[in-house]
């Protein structure tokens, strides 16, 4: 479906294929894209495909790292 480019200081670190309509990112091992970082919440954000706009939208869950 889509691709997520992870960059740091303008340099490409990793490219991840997004194959689902809803992809979760966070510290939990249950997330589609787990992130091993204490500054990241268990379910930090979601990437959702918007059929109407035909694009991906990132939704920040607004949680703190303790959650």
Short mmCIF file of N, CA, C and O in Angstrom, two decimals:
data_model
loop_
_atom_site.label_atom_id
_atom_site.label_comp_id
_atom_site.label_asym_id
_atom_site.label_seq_id
_atom_site.Cartn_x
_atom_site.Cartn_y
_atom_site.Cartn_z
N UNK A 1 0.81 -1.19 0.00
CA UNK A 1 0.00 0.00 0.00
C UNK A 1 0.86 1.26 0.00
O UNK A 1 0.89 1.98 -0.95
N UNK A 2 1.55 1.52 1.12
CA UNK A 2 2.34 2.73 1.21
C UNK A 2 3.69 2.46 1.84
O UNK A 2 4.00 1.33 2.21
N UNK A 3 4.49 3.50 1.98
CA UNK A 3 5.82 3.38 2.57
C UNK A 3 6.01 4.47 3.62
O UNK A 3 5.58 5.60 3.43
N UNK A 4 6.66 4.10 4.71
CA UNK A 4 7.01 5.04 5.76
C UNK A 4 8.52 5.17 5.76
O UNK A 4 9.24 4.18 5.87
N UNK A 5 9.02 6.38 5.57
CA UNK A 5 10.46 6.63 5.56
C UNK A 5 10.89 7.19 6.91
O UNK A 5 10.40 8.23 7.33
N UNK A 6 11.79 6.48 7.59
CA UNK A 6 12.34 6.96 8.85
C UNK A 6 13.65 7.66 8.54
O UNK A 6 14.56 7.07 7.95
N UNK A 7 13.75 8.92 8.97
CA UNK A 7 14.94 9.72 8.70
C UNK A 7 15.42 10.38 9.98
O UNK A 7 14.64 10.66 10.89
N UNK A 8 16.70 10.65 10.01
CA UNK A 8 17.30 11.43 11.09
C UNK A 8 18.28 12.40 10.47
O UNK A 8 19.16 11.99 9.72
N UNK A 9 18.09 13.68 10.78
CA UNK A 9 18.94 14.74 10.23
C UNK A 9 19.02 14.66 8.71
O UNK A 9 20.07 14.87 8.12
N UNK A 10 17.88 14.31 8.08
CA UNK A 10 17.81 14.26 6.62
C UNK A 10 18.35 12.99 6.00
O UNK A 10 18.25 12.81 4.79
N UNK A 11 18.91 12.11 6.79
CA UNK A 11 19.47 10.86 6.26
C UNK A 11 18.47 9.72 6.46
O UNK A 11 17.91 9.56 7.54
N UNK A 12 18.26 8.95 5.41
CA UNK A 12 17.35 7.81 5.47
C UNK A 12 17.92 6.73 6.38
O UNK A 12 19.07 6.32 6.25
N UNK A 13 17.11 6.31 7.35
CA UNK A 13 17.51 5.24 8.27
C UNK A 13 16.90 3.92 7.84
O UNK A 13 17.56 2.89 7.80
N UNK A 14 15.60 3.98 7.51
CA UNK A 14 14.88 2.75 7.19
C UNK A 14 13.61 3.09 6.44
O UNK A 14 12.99 4.12 6.68
N UNK A 15 13.20 2.21 5.53
CA UNK A 15 11.93 2.36 4.84
C UNK A 15 11.06 1.16 5.21
O UNK A 15 11.49 0.01 5.13
N UNK A 16 9.82 1.45 5.64
CA UNK A 16 8.90 0.41 6.10
C UNK A 16 7.68 0.40 5.19
O UNK A 16 7.09 1.45 4.93
N UNK A 17 7.30 -0.77 4.71
CA UNK A 17 6.10 -0.91 3.90
C UNK A 17 4.88 -0.93 4.82
O UNK A 17 4.86 -1.66 5.80
N UNK A 18 3.89 -0.12 4.49
CA UNK A 18 2.63 -0.08 5.23
C UNK A 18 1.63 -0.87 4.39
O UNK A 18 1.30 -0.48 3.28
N UNK A 19 1.16 -1.99 4.95
CA UNK A 19 0.28 -2.88 4.19
C UNK A 19 -1.15 -2.93 4.72
O UNK A 19 -2.00 -3.57 4.14
N UNK A 20 -1.39 -2.27 5.84
CA UNK A 20 -2.71 -2.32 6.47
C UNK A 20 -3.38 -0.96 6.39
O UNK A 20 -2.71 0.06 6.28
N UNK A 21 -4.71 -0.96 6.50
CA UNK A 21 -5.45 0.30 6.51
C UNK A 21 -5.24 1.06 7.81
O UNK A 21 -5.34 2.28 7.85
N UNK A 22 -4.91 0.33 8.90
CA UNK A 22 -4.63 0.94 10.20
C UNK A 22 -3.39 0.28 10.78
O UNK A 22 -3.37 -0.93 11.00
N UNK A 23 -2.35 1.06 10.99
CA UNK A 23 -1.07 0.57 11.50
C UNK A 23 -0.77 1.27 12.81
O UNK A 23 -0.81 2.50 12.87
N UNK A 24 -0.47 0.49 13.86
CA UNK A 24 -0.16 1.08 15.16
C UNK A 24 1.36 1.12 15.38
O UNK A 24 2.09 0.24 14.95
N UNK A 25 1.79 2.18 16.07
CA UNK A 25 3.21 2.38 16.39
C UNK A 25 3.31 2.65 17.88
O UNK A 25 2.57 3.47 18.42
N UNK A 26 4.22 1.96 18.56
CA UNK A 26 4.40 2.18 19.98
C UNK A 26 5.32 1.17 20.62
O UNK A 26 5.90 0.32 19.95
N UNK A 27 5.44 1.28 21.92
CA UNK A 27 6.35 0.45 22.70
C UNK A 27 5.84 -0.99 22.87
O UNK A 27 6.61 -1.91 23.09
N UNK A 28 4.53 -1.19 22.78
CA UNK A 28 3.95 -2.51 22.97
C UNK A 28 4.37 -3.46 21.86
O UNK A 28 4.41 -3.09 20.69
N UNK A 29 4.65 -4.70 22.25
CA UNK A 29 4.98 -5.73 21.26
C UNK A 29 3.78 -6.06 20.38
O UNK A 29 3.93 -6.64 19.31
N UNK A 30 2.58 -5.65 20.80
CA UNK A 30 1.37 -5.89 20.02
C UNK A 30 1.21 -4.89 18.87
O UNK A 30 0.39 -5.09 17.99
N UNK A 31 2.00 -3.81 18.89
CA UNK A 31 1.93 -2.82 17.83
C UNK A 31 2.49 -3.39 16.53
O UNK A 31 3.36 -4.25 16.53
N UNK A 32 1.98 -2.87 15.43
CA UNK A 32 2.48 -3.30 14.12
C UNK A 32 3.94 -2.88 13.93
O UNK A 32 4.72 -3.61 13.32
N UNK A 33 4.28 -1.69 14.44
CA UNK A 33 5.66 -1.19 14.39
C UNK A 33 6.12 -0.90 15.81
O UNK A 33 5.95 0.20 16.32
N UNK A 34 6.70 -1.91 16.50
CA UNK A 34 7.15 -1.68 17.86
C UNK A 34 8.39 -0.79 17.90
O UNK A 34 9.26 -0.88 17.04
N UNK A 35 8.45 0.09 18.90
CA UNK A 35 9.56 1.02 19.09
C UNK A 35 10.11 0.81 20.49
O UNK A 35 9.41 1.02 21.48
N UNK A 36 11.36 0.41 20.59
CA UNK A 36 11.99 0.15 21.88
C UNK A 36 12.63 1.44 22.39
O UNK A 36 13.82 1.69 22.19
N UNK A 37 11.79 2.29 23.01
CA UNK A 37 12.26 3.57 23.52
C UNK A 37 11.35 3.98 24.67
O UNK A 37 10.14 4.07 24.48
N UNK A 38 11.90 4.25 25.85
CA UNK A 38 11.05 4.61 27.00
C UNK A 38 10.28 5.92 26.82
O UNK A 38 9.31 6.17 27.52
N UNK A 39 10.67 6.75 25.87
CA UNK A 39 9.97 8.00 25.61
C UNK A 39 8.75 7.83 24.71
O UNK A 39 8.05 8.79 24.42
N UNK A 40 8.49 6.59 24.31
CA UNK A 40 7.36 6.29 23.43
C UNK A 40 6.29 5.56 24.23
O UNK A 40 6.59 4.66 25.01
N UNK A 41 5.03 5.93 24.04
CA UNK A 41 3.92 5.28 24.73
C UNK A 41 3.70 3.87 24.19
O UNK A 41 4.18 3.53 23.11
N UNK A 42 2.92 3.08 24.94
CA UNK A 42 2.64 1.70 24.50
C UNK A 42 2.00 1.68 23.12
O UNK A 42 2.36 0.88 22.27
N UNK A 43 1.01 2.53 22.91
CA UNK A 43 0.43 2.73 21.57
C UNK A 43 0.49 4.23 21.31
O UNK A 43 -0.42 4.97 21.65
N UNK A 44 1.59 4.68 20.77
CA UNK A 44 1.91 6.09 20.65
C UNK A 44 1.08 6.80 19.57
O UNK A 44 0.59 7.91 19.77
N UNK A 45 0.95 6.15 18.41
CA UNK A 45 0.21 6.76 17.31
C UNK A 45 -0.28 5.68 16.35
O UNK A 45 0.07 4.51 16.47
N UNK A 46 -1.09 6.12 15.39
CA UNK A 46 -1.62 5.22 14.38
C UNK A 46 -1.49 5.90 13.02
O UNK A 46 -1.64 7.12 12.91
N UNK A 47 -1.25 5.09 12.02
CA UNK A 47 -1.27 5.57 10.64
C UNK A 47 -2.49 4.93 10.00
O UNK A 47 -2.63 3.70 9.99
N UNK A 48 -3.39 5.76 9.49
CA UNK A 48 -4.63 5.25 8.92
C UNK A 48 -4.78 5.72 7.48
O UNK A 48 -4.53 6.89 7.17
N UNK A 49 -5.19 4.81 6.61
CA UNK A 49 -5.45 5.18 5.22
C UNK A 49 -6.83 5.80 5.12
O UNK A 49 -7.83 5.22 5.57
N UNK A 50 -6.91 7.00 4.56
CA UNK A 50 -8.17 7.70 4.37
C UNK A 50 -8.64 7.44 2.94
O UNK A 50 -8.04 7.96 1.99
N UNK A 51 -9.68 6.63 2.81
CA UNK A 51 -10.19 6.25 1.48
C UNK A 51 -10.64 7.47 0.68
O UNK A 51 -10.40 7.56 -0.52
N UNK A 52 -11.30 8.40 1.37
CA UNK A 52 -11.84 9.59 0.68
C UNK A 52 -10.71 10.45 0.11
O UNK A 52 -10.79 10.90 -1.03
N UNK A 53 -9.68 10.69 0.92
CA UNK A 53 -8.56 11.53 0.48
C UNK A 53 -7.50 10.73 -0.29
O UNK A 53 -6.62 11.32 -0.90
N UNK A 54 -7.58 9.41 -0.19
CA UNK A 54 -6.61 8.51 -0.83
C UNK A 54 -5.18 8.80 -0.39
O UNK A 54 -4.25 8.89 -1.19
N UNK A 55 -5.05 8.99 0.93
CA UNK A 55 -3.74 9.27 1.51
C UNK A 55 -3.69 8.71 2.93
O UNK A 55 -4.71 8.32 3.49
N UNK A 56 -2.51 8.67 3.51
CA UNK A 56 -2.35 8.21 4.88
C UNK A 56 -2.36 9.39 5.84
O UNK A 56 -1.83 10.46 5.51
N UNK A 57 -2.94 9.18 7.02
CA UNK A 57 -3.00 10.23 8.05
C UNK A 57 -2.44 9.65 9.34
O UNK A 57 -2.80 8.54 9.74
N UNK A 58 -1.54 10.39 9.98
CA UNK A 58 -0.98 9.97 11.26
C UNK A 58 -1.80 10.60 12.38
O UNK A 58 -2.03 11.80 12.39
N UNK A 59 -2.26 9.76 13.31
CA UNK A 59 -3.03 10.21 14.47
C UNK A 59 -2.19 10.01 15.72
O UNK A 59 -1.86 8.88 16.07
N UNK A 60 -1.85 11.09 16.39
CA UNK A 60 -1.13 11.02 17.66
C UNK A 60 -2.14 10.69 18.74
O UNK A 60 -3.17 11.36 18.87
N UNK A 61 -1.88 9.66 19.54
CA UNK A 61 -2.83 9.27 20.58
C UNK A 61 -2.79 10.18 21.80
O UNK A 61 -3.61 10.03 22.70
N UNK A 62 -1.84 11.10 21.87
CA UNK A 62 -1.80 12.07 22.95
C UNK A 62 -1.49 11.49 24.31
O UNK A 62 -1.77 12.11 25.33
N UNK A 63 -0.94 10.28 24.33
CA UNK A 63 -0.64 9.65 25.62
C UNK A 63 0.76 10.00 26.07
O UNK A 63 1.60 10.48 25.31
N UNK A 64 1.04 9.72 27.35
CA UNK A 64 2.37 9.93 27.88
C UNK A 64 3.10 8.59 27.92
O UNK A 64 2.47 7.54 27.87
N UNK A 65 4.43 8.59 28.03
CA UNK A 65 5.19 7.34 28.02
C UNK A 65 4.78 6.35 29.11
O UNK A 65 4.98 5.16 28.96
N UNK A 66 4.16 6.81 30.19
CA UNK A 66 3.74 5.89 31.26
C UNK A 66 2.57 5.03 30.83
O UNK A 66 2.25 4.05 31.45
N UNK A 67 1.87 5.42 29.75
CA UNK A 67 0.65 4.70 29.33
C UNK A 67 0.91 3.76 28.21
O UNK A 67 1.66 3.82 27.38
#
